[in-house]
Coordinates of C-alpha atoms in Angstrom, one line a residue:
X1 CA 49.9 -21.0 -48.8
X2 CA 46.9 -18.9 -50.2
X3 CA 44.7 -20.0 -48.2
X4 CA 46.6 -20.2 -45.0
X5 CA 47.4 -16.6 -45.2
X6 CA 43.2 -16.3 -45.4
X7 CA 42.5 -18.2 -43.0
X8 CA 44.7 -16.8 -40.9
X9 CA 43.9 -13.3 -41.8
X10 CA 40.6 -14.5 -41.1
X11 CA 40.8 -15.4 -37.6
X12 CA 43.0 -12.9 -36.8
X13 CA 40.8 -10.0 -37.8
X14 CA 37.9 -11.9 -35.6
X15 CA 40.5 -11.9 -32.4
X16 CA 40.1 -7.9 -33.3
X17 CA 36.3 -7.7 -33.6
X18 CA 36.1 -9.4 -30.0
X19 CA 38.8 -7.5 -28.6
X20 CA 37.1 -4.3 -29.6
X21 CA 33.7 -4.9 -29.5
X22 CA 31.7 -3.0 -26.4
X23 CA 30.7 -4.4 -23.1
X24 CA 27.6 -5.0 -22.8
X25 CA 25.9 -2.3 -20.6
X26 CA 23.7 -2.8 -18.2
X27 CA 20.3 -0.9 -18.6
X28 CA 19.0 1.8 -15.5
X29 CA 16.0 -0.1 -13.8
X30 CA 14.3 1.0 -10.6
X31 CA 11.9 -0.2 -8.7
X32 CA 9.9 1.8 -5.8
X33 CA 8.4 2.2 -2.4
X34 CA 5.6 4.5 -1.4
X35 CA 5.2 4.1 2.6
X36 CA 1.6 5.6 4.9
X37 CA 2.7 7.6 8.3
X38 CA 1.1 8.8 10.8
X39 CA 1.4 11.9 13.0
X40 CA -0.6 12.7 16.2
X41 CA 0.8 16.1 17.4
X42 CA 1.0 18.1 14.3
X43 CA 4.2 16.6 12.5
X44 CA 6.0 17.0 15.7
X45 CA 7.0 12.8 15.0
X46 CA 6.1 10.3 12.6
X47 CA 5.0 6.9 12.7
X48 CA 4.7 4.1 9.5
X49 CA 2.5 0.9 10.2
X50 CA -0.2 0.1 13.3
X51 CA -0.3 3.2 15.3
X52 CA -3.1 3.4 17.7
X53 CA -4.7 6.9 18.9
X54 CA -7.0 7.4 21.5
X55 CA -10.8 8.6 21.0
X56 CA -9.6 11.8 22.5
X57 CA -7.3 12.5 19.6
X58 CA -9.5 14.8 17.0
X59 CA -7.3 15.0 13.9
X60 CA -4.7 13.6 12.9
X61 CA -1.2 14.6 9.4
X62 CA -1.2 11.6 7.5
X63 CA 1.8 12.0 5.1
X64 CA 3.5 9.5 2.4
X65 CA 7.1 8.8 1.1
X66 CA 8.8 7.4 -2.1
X67 CA 12.1 5.4 -1.3
X68 CA 13.5 4.8 -4.9
X69 CA 15.8 1.5 -5.6
X70 CA 17.8 1.9 -8.7
X71 CA 21.2 -0.2 -10.4
X72 CA 22.4 1.4 -14.0
X73 CA 21.7 4.9 -13.2
X74 CA 25.1 7.7 -13.3
X75 CA 23.8 9.1 -10.1
X76 CA 21.6 6.9 -7.7
X77 CA 18.3 7.9 -8.8
X78 CA 14.9 9.9 -7.5
X79 CA 11.6 10.2 -7.2
X80 CA 10.3 12.5 -10.7
X81 CA 6.8 12.3 -11.4
X82 CA 3.7 10.2 -10.7
X83 CA 0.2 10.8 -10.3
X84 CA -2.3 8.6 -7.7
X85 CA -4.9 9.1 -5.8
X86 CA -6.0 8.2 -2.6
X87 CA -7.7 5.7 0.3
X88 CA -9.0 6.2 3.6
X89 CA -11.1 2.7 4.0
X90 CA -12.7 1.8 7.3
X91 CA -13.7 -1.3 8.7
X92 CA -16.5 -2.6 10.0
X93 CA -18.0 1.5 10.0
X94 CA -15.5 2.6 11.7
X95 CA -14.4 6.3 10.9
X96 CA -17.9 6.7 8.5
X97 CA -18.1 10.2 9.4
X98 CA -14.3 11.4 8.7
X99 CA -13.5 14.2 6.5
X100 CA -9.9 15.3 5.1
X101 CA -8.4 18.6 4.7
X102 CA -5.5 20.5 4.3
X103 CA -3.8 19.1 1.0
X104 CA -0.4 19.7 -0.3
X105 CA 1.3 17.5 -2.5
X106 CA 4.9 17.7 -4.1
X107 CA 5.9 20.8 -6.5
X108 CA 8.3 21.5 -9.0
X109 CA 10.5 24.9 -8.8
X110 CA 13.4 26.5 -9.9
X111 CA 14.4 26.7 -6.1
X112 CA 13.5 23.5 -5.3
X113 CA 10.3 21.9 -4.2
X114 CA 8.2 21.6 -2.2
X115 CA 5.2 20.6 -0.6
X116 CA 2.1 23.0 -1.3
X117 CA -1.4 23.5 -1.2
X118 CA -3.7 21.6 -3.5
X119 CA -7.3 21.8 -4.5
X120 CA -8.5 18.5 -4.2
X121 CA -11.8 16.5 -3.3
X122 CA -13.1 14.1 -1.4
X123 CA -15.6 11.5 -2.1
X124 CA -17.4 8.5 0.4
X125 CA -17.6 5.3 -2.2
X126 CA -18.8 2.7 1.4
X127 CA -16.4 1.9 2.8
X128 CA -13.9 4.0 1.3
X129 CA -13.2 8.1 1.1
X130 CA -11.5 9.1 -1.7
X131 CA -9.4 11.6 -2.5
X132 CA -9.1 13.4 -5.4
X133 CA -8.1 15.7 -7.7
X134 CA -11.4 18.5 -8.4
X135 CA -14.0 17.7 -10.4
X136 CA -17.3 18.3 -11.2
X137 CA -18.8 15.2 -10.4
X138 CA -17.8 12.1 -8.0
X139 CA -14.8 8.7 -9.9
X140 CA -15.3 5.8 -8.0
X141 CA -12.4 4.3 -7.2
X142 CA -9.6 4.1 -9.4
X143 CA -11.6 6.2 -12.1
X144 CA -11.7 10.3 -13.6
X145 CA -8.7 12.6 -12.6
X146 CA -6.0 12.1 -10.3
X147 CA -4.0 13.8 -7.9
X148 CA 0.1 14.1 -8.6
X149 CA 3.2 15.0 -7.1
X150 CA 6.4 15.5 -9.3
X151 CA 10.1 16.3 -7.9
X152 CA 11.2 17.3 -12.0
X153 CA 9.8 16.3 -15.0
X154 CA 12.5 17.3 -17.6
X155 CA 16.0 17.7 -16.2
X156 CA 15.7 21.8 -16.6
X157 CA 12.8 22.9 -15.2
X158 CA 14.6 22.5 -11.4
X159 CA 16.6 22.4 -9.1
X160 CA 14.8 18.2 -7.8
X161 CA 15.3 17.0 -4.0
X162 CA 18.4 13.5 -4.1
X163 CA 15.9 13.5 -0.8
X164 CA 15.4 9.3 -0.2
X165 CA 13.1 8.6 0.6
X166 CA 11.4 11.6 -0.1
X167 CA 7.6 13.3 1.1
X168 CA 5.2 13.8 -1.6
X169 CA 2.3 14.3 0.0
X170 CA 0.0 14.8 3.3
X171 CA -2.7 15.6 4.7
X172 CA -4.9 16.0 7.1
X173 CA -8.2 13.8 8.5
X174 CA -10.4 15.0 10.6
X175 CA -11.8 11.5 13.3
X176 CA -15.0 11.3 13.5
X177 CA -14.1 10.0 17.0
X178 CA -15.5 6.1 17.1
X179 CA -13.6 3.2 17.3
X180 CA -12.4 1.1 15.4
X181 CA -9.9 0.7 12.7
X182 CA -9.2 3.0 9.4
X183 CA -6.1 2.4 6.0
X184 CA -4.7 4.2 4.2
X185 CA -3.5 3.4 0.9
X186 CA -2.4 5.2 -2.6
X187 CA -3.5 3.6 -6.3
X188 CA -0.5 4.8 -8.5
X189 CA -2.1 6.0 -11.7
X190 CA 1.2 6.0 -13.6
X191 CA 3.3 8.9 -14.4
X192 CA 4.9 10.8 -17.3
X193 CA 7.2 13.4 -18.2
X194 CA 7.7 16.8 -19.9
X195 CA 10.0 15.9 -22.7
X196 CA 9.7 14.7 -26.3
X197 CA 8.4 12.3 -26.6
X198 CA 7.0 11.9 -22.7
X199 CA 7.8 9.2 -21.0
X200 CA 5.0 7.6 -19.4
X201 CA 4.9 5.2 -16.5
X202 CA 1.4 2.9 -16.9
X203 CA -0.6 1.9 -14.0
X204 CA 1.2 0.8 -10.5
X205 CA 4.6 2.6 -11.7
X206 CA 6.1 6.0 -11.6
X207 CA 8.5 8.2 -13.3
X208 CA 11.9 9.2 -11.9
X209 CA 15.5 9.9 -12.9
X210 CA 18.8 10.4 -11.6
X211 CA 19.2 13.9 -12.9
X212 CA 20.0 15.6 -9.7
X213 CA 23.8 16.7 -10.4
X214 CA 23.9 16.2 -13.9
X215 CA 21.8 19.2 -16.7
X216 CA 20.5 15.7 -18.4
X217 CA 20.8 12.7 -17.3
X218 CA 18.6 9.7 -17.9
X219 CA 14.7 9.0 -17.4
X220 CA 13.1 5.5 -16.6
X221 CA 9.8 4.1 -15.0
X222 CA 9.4 2.6 -11.7
X223 CA 6.9 0.2 -10.9
X224 CA 5.8 0.9 -6.5
X225 CA 4.5 -1.2 -4.2
X226 CA 2.5 0.7 -1.5
X227 CA 2.5 0.3 2.2
X228 CA -0.3 1.0 4.0
X229 CA -0.2 2.8 7.4
X230 CA -3.6 1.6 10.2
X231 CA -5.0 3.6 12.1
X232 CA -7.3 2.3 15.6
X233 CA -9.2 4.7 17.4
X234 CA -9.2 2.9 21.0
X235 CA -11.1 4.3 23.9
X236 CA -9.6 7.4 26.0
X237 CA -7.8 7.0 28.8
X238 CA -10.2 6.6 32.1
X239 CA -13.0 5.8 29.6
X240 CA -13.0 2.3 31.5
X241 CA -12.5 3.4 34.3
X242 CA -15.9 5.7 34.2
X243 CA -17.7 3.1 32.5
X244 CA -17.0 0.0 35.4
X245 CA -18.3 2.7 37.6
X246 CA -21.7 3.7 36.1
X247 CA -22.7 -0.1 35.7
X248 CA -21.5 -0.1 39.8
X249 CA -23.4 2.2 40.4
X250 CA -26.2 0.6 38.1
X251 CA -26.1 -2.1 39.3
X252 CA -26.7 -0.7 43.1
X253 CA -29.3 1.4 42.0
X254 CA -31.2 -1.9 41.1
X255 CA -30.2 -3.9 44.4

């Protein structure tokens, strides 16, 4: 009898433990995508993917947006902090004299994040024009100090933007007038928080958080996928007609 009671108690206890055991909670996970966009009218309209420009176009604005997809967060996660460097890559010799100016990056303020002018440097390595943080010497792609953007690095460092996707970086490209293709891309070099201990994202990832509407919130690391943009410079309207007329006149003179 004693053994039966003991067995019953054991079974009851096991059932009770199963009933009160906490349910498994999904860990917060997130991924991120960066997309380049081009504006030929000083920010009036923006295009992604492949953008065709006339040879007469002297300058364009280029911007980078980050979109975060998340699961398991209290609130939807958004971009928080990242380090990166950008590449303007020429193809077959096009754009080797293109230049970069008016660089702006996202910064945290008490009233909310803003795109502000930042000091940077651009160095050419063959067909790659790399833009990165200022330094006393050029560093090859993937090395040296990085640019950074931040929406919010801690839950108390200002009110972050919950806009998703969010513009985190932009600059002006002065085109040299050469025909052909250039591409815009980003190397994401990780990120960090200012919390203790700090959360550090590795190469190819960024820091995201869900503290837009919370004094605490959750911070996580999100792997990044970069979507480049392609700029194709084509002859200006009428250039082909002018060339054809010049060829015809030359042919007549030969006759």
